[in-house]
Coordinates of C-alpha atoms in Angstrom, one line a residue:
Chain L
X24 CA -50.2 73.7 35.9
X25 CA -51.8 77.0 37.0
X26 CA -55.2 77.7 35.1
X27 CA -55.5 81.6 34.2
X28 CA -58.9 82.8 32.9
X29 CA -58.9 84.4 29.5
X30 CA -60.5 87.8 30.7
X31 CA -57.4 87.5 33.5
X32 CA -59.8 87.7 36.3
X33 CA -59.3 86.4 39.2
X34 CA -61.3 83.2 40.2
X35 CA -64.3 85.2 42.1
X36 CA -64.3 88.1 40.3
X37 CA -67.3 89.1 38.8
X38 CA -67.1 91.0 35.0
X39 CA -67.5 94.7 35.0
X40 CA -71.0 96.0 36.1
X41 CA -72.6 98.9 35.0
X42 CA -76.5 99.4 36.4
X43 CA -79.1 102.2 35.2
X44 CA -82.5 103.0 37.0
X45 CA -85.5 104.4 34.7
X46 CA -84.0 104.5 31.0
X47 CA -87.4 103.0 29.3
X48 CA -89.5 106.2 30.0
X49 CA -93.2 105.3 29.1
X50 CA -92.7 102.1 32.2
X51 CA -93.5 102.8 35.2
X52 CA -90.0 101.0 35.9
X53 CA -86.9 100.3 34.1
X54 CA -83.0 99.4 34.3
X55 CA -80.6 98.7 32.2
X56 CA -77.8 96.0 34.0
X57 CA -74.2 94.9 31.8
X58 CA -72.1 93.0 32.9
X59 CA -69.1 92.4 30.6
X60 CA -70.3 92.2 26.9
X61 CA -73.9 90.9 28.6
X62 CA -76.7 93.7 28.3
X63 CA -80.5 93.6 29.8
X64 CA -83.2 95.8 29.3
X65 CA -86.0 95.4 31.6
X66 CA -89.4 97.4 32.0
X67 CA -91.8 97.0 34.5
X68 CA -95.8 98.1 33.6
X69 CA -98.1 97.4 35.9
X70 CA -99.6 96.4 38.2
X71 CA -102.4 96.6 35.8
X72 CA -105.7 94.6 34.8
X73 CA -105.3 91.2 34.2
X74 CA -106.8 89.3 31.0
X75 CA -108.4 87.2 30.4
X76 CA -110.0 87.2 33.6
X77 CA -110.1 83.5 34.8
X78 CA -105.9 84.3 35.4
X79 CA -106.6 86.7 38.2
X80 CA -106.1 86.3 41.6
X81 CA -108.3 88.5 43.9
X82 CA -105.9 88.0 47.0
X83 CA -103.3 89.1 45.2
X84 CA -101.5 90.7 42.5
X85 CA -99.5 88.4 39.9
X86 CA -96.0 88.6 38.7
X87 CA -95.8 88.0 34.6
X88 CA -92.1 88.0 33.4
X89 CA -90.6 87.6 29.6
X90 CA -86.9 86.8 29.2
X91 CA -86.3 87.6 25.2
X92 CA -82.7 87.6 23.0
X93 CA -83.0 90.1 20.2
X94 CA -82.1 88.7 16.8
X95 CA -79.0 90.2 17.0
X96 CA -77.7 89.9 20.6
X97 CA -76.7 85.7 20.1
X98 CA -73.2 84.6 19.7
X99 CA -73.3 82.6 16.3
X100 CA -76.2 83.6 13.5
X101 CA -79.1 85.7 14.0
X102 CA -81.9 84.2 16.8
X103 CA -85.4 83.7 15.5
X104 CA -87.3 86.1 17.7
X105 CA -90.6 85.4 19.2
X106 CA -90.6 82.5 22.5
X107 CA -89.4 79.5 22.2
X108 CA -88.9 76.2 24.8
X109 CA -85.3 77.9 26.0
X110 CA -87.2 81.7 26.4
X111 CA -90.0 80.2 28.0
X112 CA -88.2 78.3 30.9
X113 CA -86.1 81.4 31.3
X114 CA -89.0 83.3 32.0
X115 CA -90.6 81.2 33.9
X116 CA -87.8 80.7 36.8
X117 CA -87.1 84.5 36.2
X118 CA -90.6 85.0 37.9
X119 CA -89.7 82.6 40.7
X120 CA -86.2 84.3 41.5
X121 CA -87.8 87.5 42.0
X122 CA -91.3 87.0 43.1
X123 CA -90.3 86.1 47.5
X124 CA -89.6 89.7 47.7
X125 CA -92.3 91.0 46.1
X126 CA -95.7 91.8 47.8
X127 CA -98.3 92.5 45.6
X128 CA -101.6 91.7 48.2
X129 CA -102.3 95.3 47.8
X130 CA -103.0 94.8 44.3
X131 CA -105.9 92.1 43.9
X132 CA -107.0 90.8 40.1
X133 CA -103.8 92.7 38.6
X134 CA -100.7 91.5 36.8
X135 CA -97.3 93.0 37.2
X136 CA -95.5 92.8 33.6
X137 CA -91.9 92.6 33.5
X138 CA -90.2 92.6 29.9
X139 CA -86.5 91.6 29.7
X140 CA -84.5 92.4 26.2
X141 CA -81.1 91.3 25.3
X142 CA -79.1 93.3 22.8
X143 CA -76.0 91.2 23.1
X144 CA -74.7 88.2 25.5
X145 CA -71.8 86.6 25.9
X146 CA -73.0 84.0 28.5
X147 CA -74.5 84.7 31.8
X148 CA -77.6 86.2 30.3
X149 CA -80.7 85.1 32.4
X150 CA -78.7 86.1 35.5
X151 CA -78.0 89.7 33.8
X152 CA -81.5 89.5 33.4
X153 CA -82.9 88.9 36.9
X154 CA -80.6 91.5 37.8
X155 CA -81.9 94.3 35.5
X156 CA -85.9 93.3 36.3
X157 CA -85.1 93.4 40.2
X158 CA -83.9 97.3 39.8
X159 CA -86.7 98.0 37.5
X160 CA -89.3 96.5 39.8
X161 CA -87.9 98.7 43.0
X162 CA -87.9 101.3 40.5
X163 CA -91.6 101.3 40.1
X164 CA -91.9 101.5 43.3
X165 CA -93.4 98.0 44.4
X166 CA -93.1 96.9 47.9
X167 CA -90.0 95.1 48.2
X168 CA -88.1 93.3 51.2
X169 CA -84.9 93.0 49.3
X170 CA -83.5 93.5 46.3
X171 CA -82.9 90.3 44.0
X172 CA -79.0 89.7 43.1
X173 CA -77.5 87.3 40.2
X174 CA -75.0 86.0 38.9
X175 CA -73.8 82.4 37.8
X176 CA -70.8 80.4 39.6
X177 CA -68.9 77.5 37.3
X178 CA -66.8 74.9 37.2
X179 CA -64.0 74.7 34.2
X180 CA -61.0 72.1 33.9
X181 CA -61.3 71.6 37.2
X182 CA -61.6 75.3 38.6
X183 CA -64.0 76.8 40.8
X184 CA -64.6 80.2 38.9
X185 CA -67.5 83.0 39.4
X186 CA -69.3 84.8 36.3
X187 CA -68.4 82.6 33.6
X188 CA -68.2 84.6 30.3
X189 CA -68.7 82.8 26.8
X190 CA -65.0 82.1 25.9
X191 CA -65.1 79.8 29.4
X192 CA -68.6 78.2 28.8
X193 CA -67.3 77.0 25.7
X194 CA -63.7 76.1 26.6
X195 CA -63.8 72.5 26.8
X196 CA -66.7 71.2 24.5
X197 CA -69.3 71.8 26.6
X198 CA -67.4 70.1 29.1
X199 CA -67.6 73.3 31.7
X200 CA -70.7 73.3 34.4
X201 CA -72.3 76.5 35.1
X202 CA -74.6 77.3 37.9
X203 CA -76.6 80.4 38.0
X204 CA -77.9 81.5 41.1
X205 CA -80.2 84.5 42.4
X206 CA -80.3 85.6 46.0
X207 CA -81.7 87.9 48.2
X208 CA -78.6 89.8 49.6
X209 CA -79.7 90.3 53.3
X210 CA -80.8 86.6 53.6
X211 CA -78.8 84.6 52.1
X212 CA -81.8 83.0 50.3
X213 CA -81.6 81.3 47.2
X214 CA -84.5 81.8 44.5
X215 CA -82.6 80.6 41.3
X216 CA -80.9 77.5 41.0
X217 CA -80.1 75.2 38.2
X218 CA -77.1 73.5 36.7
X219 CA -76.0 72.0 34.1
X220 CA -72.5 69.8 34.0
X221 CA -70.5 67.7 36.7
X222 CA -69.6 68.9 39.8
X223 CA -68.9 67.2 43.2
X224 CA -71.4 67.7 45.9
X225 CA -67.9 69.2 47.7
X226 CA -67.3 71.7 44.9
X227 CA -70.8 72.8 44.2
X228 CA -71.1 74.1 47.8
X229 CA -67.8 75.2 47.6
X230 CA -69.4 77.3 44.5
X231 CA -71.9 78.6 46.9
X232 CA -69.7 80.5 49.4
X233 CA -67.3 81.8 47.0
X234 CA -70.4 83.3 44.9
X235 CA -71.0 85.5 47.8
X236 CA -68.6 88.1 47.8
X237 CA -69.4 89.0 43.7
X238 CA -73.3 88.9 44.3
X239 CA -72.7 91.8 47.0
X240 CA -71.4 93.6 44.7
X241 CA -74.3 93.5 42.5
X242 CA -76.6 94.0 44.9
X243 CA -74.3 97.2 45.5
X244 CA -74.1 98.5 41.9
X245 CA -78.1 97.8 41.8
X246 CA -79.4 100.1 44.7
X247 CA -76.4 102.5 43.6
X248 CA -78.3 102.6 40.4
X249 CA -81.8 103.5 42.0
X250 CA -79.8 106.3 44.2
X251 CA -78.5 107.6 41.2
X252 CA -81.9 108.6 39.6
X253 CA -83.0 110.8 42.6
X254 CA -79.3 112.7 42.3
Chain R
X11 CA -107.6 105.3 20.2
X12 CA -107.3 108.8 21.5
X13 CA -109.1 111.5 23.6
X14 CA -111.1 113.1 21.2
X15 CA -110.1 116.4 23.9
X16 CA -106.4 116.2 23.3
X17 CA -106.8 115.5 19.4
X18 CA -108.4 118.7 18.8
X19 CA -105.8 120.7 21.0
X20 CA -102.7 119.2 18.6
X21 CA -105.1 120.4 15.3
X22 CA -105.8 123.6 16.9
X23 CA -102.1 124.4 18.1
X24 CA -100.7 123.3 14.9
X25 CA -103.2 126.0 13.2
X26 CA -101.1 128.8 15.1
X27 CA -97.8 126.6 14.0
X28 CA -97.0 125.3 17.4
X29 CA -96.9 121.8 17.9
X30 CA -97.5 120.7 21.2
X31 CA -93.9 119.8 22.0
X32 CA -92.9 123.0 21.6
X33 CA -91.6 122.2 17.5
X34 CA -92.6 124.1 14.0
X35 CA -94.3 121.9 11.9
X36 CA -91.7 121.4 9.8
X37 CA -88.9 121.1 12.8
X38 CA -87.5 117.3 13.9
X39 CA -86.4 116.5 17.2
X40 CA -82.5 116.7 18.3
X41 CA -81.3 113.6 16.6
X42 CA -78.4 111.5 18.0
X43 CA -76.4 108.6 16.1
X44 CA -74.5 105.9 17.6
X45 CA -72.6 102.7 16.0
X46 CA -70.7 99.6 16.6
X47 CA -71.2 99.3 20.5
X48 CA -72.7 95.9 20.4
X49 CA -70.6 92.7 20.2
X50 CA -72.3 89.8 18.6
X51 CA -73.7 92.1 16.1
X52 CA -72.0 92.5 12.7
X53 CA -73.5 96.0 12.5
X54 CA -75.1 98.0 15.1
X55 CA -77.2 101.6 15.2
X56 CA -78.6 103.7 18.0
X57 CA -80.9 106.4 17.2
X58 CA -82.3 108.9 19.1
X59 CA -84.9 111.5 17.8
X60 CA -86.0 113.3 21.7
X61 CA -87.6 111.0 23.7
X62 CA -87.5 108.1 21.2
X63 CA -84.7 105.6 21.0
X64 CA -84.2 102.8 17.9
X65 CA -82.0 100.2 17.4
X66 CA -81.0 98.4 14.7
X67 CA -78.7 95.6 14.6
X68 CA -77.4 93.3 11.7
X69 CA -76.4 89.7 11.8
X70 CA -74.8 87.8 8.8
X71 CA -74.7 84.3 7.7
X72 CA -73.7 82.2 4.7
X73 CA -76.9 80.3 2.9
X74 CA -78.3 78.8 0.0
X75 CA -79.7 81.1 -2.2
X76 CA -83.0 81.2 -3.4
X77 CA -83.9 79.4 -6.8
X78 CA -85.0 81.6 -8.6
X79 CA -81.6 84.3 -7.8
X80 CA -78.6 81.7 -7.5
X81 CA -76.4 84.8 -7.9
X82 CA -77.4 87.2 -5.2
X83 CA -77.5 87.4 -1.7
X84 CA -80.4 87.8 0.5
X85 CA -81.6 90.7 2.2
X86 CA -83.7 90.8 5.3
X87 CA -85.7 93.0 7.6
X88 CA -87.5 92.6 10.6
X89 CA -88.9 94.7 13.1
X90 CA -90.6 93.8 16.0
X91 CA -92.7 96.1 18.6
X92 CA -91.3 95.3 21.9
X93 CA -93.7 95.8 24.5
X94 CA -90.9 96.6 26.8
X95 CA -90.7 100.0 24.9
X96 CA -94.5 100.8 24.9
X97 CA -97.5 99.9 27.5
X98 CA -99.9 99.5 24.5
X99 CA -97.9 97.2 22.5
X100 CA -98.5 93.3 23.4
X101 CA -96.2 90.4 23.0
X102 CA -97.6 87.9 20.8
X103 CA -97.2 87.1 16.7
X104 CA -96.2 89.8 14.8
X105 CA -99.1 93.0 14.7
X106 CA -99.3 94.8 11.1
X107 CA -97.6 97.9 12.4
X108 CA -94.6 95.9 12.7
X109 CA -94.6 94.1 9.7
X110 CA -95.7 97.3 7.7
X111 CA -92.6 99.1 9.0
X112 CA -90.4 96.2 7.7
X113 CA -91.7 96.1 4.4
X114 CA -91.2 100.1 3.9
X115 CA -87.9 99.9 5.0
X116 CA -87.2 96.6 3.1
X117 CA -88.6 98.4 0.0
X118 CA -86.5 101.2 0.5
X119 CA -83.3 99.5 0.8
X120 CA -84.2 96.8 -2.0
X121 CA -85.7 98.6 -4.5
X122 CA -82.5 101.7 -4.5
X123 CA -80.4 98.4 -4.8
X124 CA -77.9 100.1 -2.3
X125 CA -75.6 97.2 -1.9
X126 CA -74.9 94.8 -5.0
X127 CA -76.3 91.8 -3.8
X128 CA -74.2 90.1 -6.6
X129 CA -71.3 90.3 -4.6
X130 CA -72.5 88.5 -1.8
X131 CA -72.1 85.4 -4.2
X132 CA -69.6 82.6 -2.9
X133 CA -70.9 79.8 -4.9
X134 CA -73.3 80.0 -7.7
X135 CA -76.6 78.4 -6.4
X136 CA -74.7 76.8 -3.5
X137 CA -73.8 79.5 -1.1
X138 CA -74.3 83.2 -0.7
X139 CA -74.4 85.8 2.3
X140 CA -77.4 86.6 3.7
X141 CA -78.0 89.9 5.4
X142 CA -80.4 90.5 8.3
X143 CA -81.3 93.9 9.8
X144 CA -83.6 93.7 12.8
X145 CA -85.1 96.9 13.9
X146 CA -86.2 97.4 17.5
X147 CA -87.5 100.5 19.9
X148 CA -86.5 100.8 22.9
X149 CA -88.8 104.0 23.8
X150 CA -90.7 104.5 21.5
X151 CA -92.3 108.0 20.8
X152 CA -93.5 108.0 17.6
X153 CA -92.3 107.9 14.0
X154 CA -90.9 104.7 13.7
X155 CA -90.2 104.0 10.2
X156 CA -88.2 107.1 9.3
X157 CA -86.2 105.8 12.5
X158 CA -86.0 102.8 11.8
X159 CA -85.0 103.4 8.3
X160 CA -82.4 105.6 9.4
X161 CA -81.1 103.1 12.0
X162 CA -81.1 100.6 9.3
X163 CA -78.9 102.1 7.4
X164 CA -76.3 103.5 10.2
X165 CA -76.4 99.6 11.1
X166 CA -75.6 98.5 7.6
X167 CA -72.6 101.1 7.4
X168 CA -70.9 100.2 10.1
X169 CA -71.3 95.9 9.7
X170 CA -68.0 94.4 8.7
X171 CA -67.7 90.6 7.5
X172 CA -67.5 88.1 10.3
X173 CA -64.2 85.8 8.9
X174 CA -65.3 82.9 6.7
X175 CA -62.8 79.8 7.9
X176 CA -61.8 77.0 4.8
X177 CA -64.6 75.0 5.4
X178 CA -66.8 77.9 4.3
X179 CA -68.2 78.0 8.1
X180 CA -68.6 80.9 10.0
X181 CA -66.2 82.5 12.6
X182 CA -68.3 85.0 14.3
X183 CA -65.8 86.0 16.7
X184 CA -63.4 87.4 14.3
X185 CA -64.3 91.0 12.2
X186 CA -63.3 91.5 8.8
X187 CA -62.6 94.9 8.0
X188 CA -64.8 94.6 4.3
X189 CA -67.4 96.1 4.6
X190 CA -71.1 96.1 2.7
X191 CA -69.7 98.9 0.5
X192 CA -73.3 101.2 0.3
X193 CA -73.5 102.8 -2.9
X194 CA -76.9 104.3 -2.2
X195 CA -78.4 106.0 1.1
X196 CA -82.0 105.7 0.8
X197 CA -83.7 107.7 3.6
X198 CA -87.4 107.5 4.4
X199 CA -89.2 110.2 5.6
X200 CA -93.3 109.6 6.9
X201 CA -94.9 113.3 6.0
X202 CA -98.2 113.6 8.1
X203 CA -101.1 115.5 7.7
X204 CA -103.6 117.2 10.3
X205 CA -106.5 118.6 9.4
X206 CA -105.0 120.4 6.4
X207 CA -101.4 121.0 7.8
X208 CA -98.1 118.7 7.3
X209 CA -95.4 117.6 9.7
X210 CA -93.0 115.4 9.6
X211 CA -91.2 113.6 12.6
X212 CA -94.5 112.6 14.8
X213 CA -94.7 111.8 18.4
X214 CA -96.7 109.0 19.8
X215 CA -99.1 111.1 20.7
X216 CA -99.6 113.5 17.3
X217 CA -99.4 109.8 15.7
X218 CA -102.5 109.3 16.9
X219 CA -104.4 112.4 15.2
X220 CA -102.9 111.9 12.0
X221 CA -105.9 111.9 8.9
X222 CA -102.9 110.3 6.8
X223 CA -99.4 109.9 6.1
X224 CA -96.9 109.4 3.0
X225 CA -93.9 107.6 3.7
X226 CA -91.3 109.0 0.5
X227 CA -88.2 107.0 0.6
X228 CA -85.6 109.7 -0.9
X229 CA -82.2 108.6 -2.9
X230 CA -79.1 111.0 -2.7
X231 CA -80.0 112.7 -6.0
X232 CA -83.6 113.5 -4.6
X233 CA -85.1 110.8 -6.8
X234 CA -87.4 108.9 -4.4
X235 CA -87.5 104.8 -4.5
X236 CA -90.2 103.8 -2.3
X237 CA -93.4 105.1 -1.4
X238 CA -96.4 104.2 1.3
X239 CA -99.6 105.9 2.3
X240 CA -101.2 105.1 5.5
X241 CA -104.3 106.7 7.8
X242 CA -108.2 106.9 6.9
X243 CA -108.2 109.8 4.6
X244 CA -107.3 110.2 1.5
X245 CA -104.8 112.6 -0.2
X246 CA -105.5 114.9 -3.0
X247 CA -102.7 115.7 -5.7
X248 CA -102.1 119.0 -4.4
X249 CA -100.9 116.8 -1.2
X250 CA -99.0 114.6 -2.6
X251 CA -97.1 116.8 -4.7
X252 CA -96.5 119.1 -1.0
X253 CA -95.9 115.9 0.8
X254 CA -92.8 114.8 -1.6
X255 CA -91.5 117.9 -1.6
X256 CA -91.2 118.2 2.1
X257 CA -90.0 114.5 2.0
X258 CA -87.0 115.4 0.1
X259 CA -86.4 118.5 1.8
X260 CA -86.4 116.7 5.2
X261 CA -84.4 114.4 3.9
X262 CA -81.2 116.0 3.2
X263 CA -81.1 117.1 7.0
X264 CA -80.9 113.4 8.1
X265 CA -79.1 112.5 5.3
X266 CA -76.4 115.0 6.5
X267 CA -76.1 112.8 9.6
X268 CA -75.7 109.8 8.4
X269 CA -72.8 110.6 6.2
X270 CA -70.3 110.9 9.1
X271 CA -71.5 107.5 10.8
X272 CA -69.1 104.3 10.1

């Protein structure tokens, strides 16, 4: 039997994308990335001083990001806003998936502050995420050596299929693995990796390659977004 | 805080009637509406005022009621000052700005009654719906509650019941077309005075010279329902009695807007 995806995509398509440079006006850098019915807001102040004091680094400048759903943007009932163990985690590898192409040694004893909003997700969320703070970092004009691209790759009744969207995640009792995955375009490098499900050690590289193509094109729509601003 | 410089070029523009914006006193900012363009919300509101941007979004859910009302529903608002929308806001519990705009708006919408919370009743004591409006800014310039308030409402307009399946749980992937059937529109508006003039729709930056402010929450036959003073000085009668007036006058322009939203 031939599996078709609700949305109708094909296996390695990617939702729609739609990517915005500078639409939070008091930041010094801002974005807005959607894909499908997932939305992220990120602003960028900084760098700026870092408190308390013991926290800064004088070699270097620090990266400080916060991953946040609004009350309103979760699938079932209203989220309880404020941090909790899932925000935190996201925020923390959010700051590893973008900080190896950021170089902040020009800024010693600062912090670079990088808030990410959610008004509405429908799976796929920290990866919009990643993708929205990586435009509004460039956007603030930081030294960069590449933009940072995203987007999760998963495994449902037995299909390989990129960008999962919430009627797939949820398709077979939590049954469905899902892999999100950062990467800086020009490298090939990896800075965001986890998992959770069951996939072969065949399949999940598998997963790898055929994530390529879609994170491209987000990697596309994001410096097309930056261009746009100067037109 | 604010440079004592710049404070005293917005009093002494605003004594020639020119706010430094460009605006007459009494003159808001181009206002934009926008509704129902977010997915997992029930009810959703963008508003713009200039440079400022608010949404509001509302989420239901079916709960037990509290004691001492078996019979209604529950109404509640949040607001929360995202410091992705301003440098000088921080993350952290909420700050009493926050929580001070909830409770206005709250007020306003509670206190008009605007929807029967009666009918939100499923089961006596057992089960009721419970609504939740969170307000957020995305940029913020200024004047939040009126905004807020606004956004609020536009939000509550245009939520439609998620479908309730047999077992009384929740199927929020399927939109009901019943709505929250608003009977009243209860519009704040934050009059501010200067030295001894008043505006009304502040930026962030007049804000910040403000002696004092009178939030009037005006119904559809100009009574008002809700009222809140803020700043360091106080207000004589004269004032108040100029302040409600220009609440209520203000009013009716926004009010205007609101009416074509769904």
């Amino acid at each position: 039997m031939t599996f078709e995806r609700p949305s109708k995509r094909k296996f390695d398509e990617a939702r729609p994308v739609e990517a915005e440079a500078g639409v939070i006006k008091k930041a010094d850098g801002s974005a807005r990335f959607k894909i499908g019915d997932t939305e992220a807001y990120a602003a960028v102040y900084g760098p700026r001083e870092l408190h308390p004091k013991f926290l800064q680094d004088p070699k270097t400048g620090i990266l400080r990001c916060n991953y946040s759903m609004l009350p309103f943007s979760g699938d079932g009932s209203r989220v309880r806003p404020g941090p909790s163990r899932r925000s935190k985690e996201i925020s923390m590898v959010t700051e590893k998936a973008l900080r190896p192409v950021l170089d902040l040694r020009d800024y010693p004893n600062t912090v670079v502050d990088v808030f990410i909003e959610l008004p509405q997700t429908d799976a796929g969320s920290r990866c919009a995420g990643i993708c929205a703070a990586a435009i509004a970092l460039a956007d603030a004009g930081l030294t960069m050596k590449d933009m940072v691209s995203s987007v999760s790759v998963g495994m449902v009744r037995g299909n390989l299929l990129v960008d999962l969207d919430g009627d797939e995640e949820h398709m077979d009792e939590n049954e469905a693995a899902d892999v999100p995955i950062a990467m800086i375009p020009s490298t090939e490098e990896i800075t965001l990796l986890q998992m959770d499900g069951i996939v072969s050690k065949e399949d999940f590289f598998k997963g790898l390659e055929m994530v390529k193509p879609a994170l491209r094109l987000i990697a596309e729509k994001q410096r097309e977004a930056l261009k746009n601003k100067y037109k | 805080m604010m440079n004592h410089e710049v404070k005293e070029h917005i009093r002494n523009a605003l004594k020639k009637g020119i706010r430094i914006d460009g605006r007459k006193l009494e003159e808001l900012r181009p206002i934009s509406i926008e509704t129902g363009f977010l997915s997992t919300a029930e009810g959703s509101a963008k508003i713009i005022f200039g440079d400022a941007e608010v949404l509001a979004g509302v989420k239901m859910a079916i709960e037990k009621p509290y004691p001492d009302t078996p019979e209604d529903g529950v109404l509640m608002v949040g607001a929360e000052l995202l410091p992705l929308s301003n440098p000088e806001f921080e993350s952290g519990p909420p700050s009493i700005e926050s929580i001070e705009t909830a409770r206005v708006i709250d007020r306003g919408i509670r206190e008009s009654k605007a929807f029967n919370t009666k009918s939100l009743c499923l089961e006596k004591g057992e089960k009721v719906w419970t609504v939740a409006i969170d307000i957020v800014p995305l940029n913020y310039d200024g004047n939040l509650i009126d905004m807020g308030g606004l956004a609020a409402l536009a939000a509550l307009k245009n939520a439609r019941f998620p479908k309730m399946n047999e077992d009384g749980t929740v199927d929020y992937h399927v939109k009901t077309d019943k709505t929250l059937e608003l009977q009243k529109m209860p519009v704040p508006i934050t009059v501010c005075k200067i030295g001894d003039l008043l505006i009304v729709d502040p930026t962030d930056e007049e804000e910040k010279a403000v002696d004092a402010r009178l939030t009037v929450t005006v119904l559809d036959d100009d009574k008002i329902c809700a009222l809140q003073k803020g700043g360091d000085s106080p207000l004589t009668m004269k004032d108040i009695e100029k302040m409600v007036d220009l609440a209520i006058k203000t009013s009716k322009v926004l009010r205007s807007k609101i009416v074509e939203v769904n």
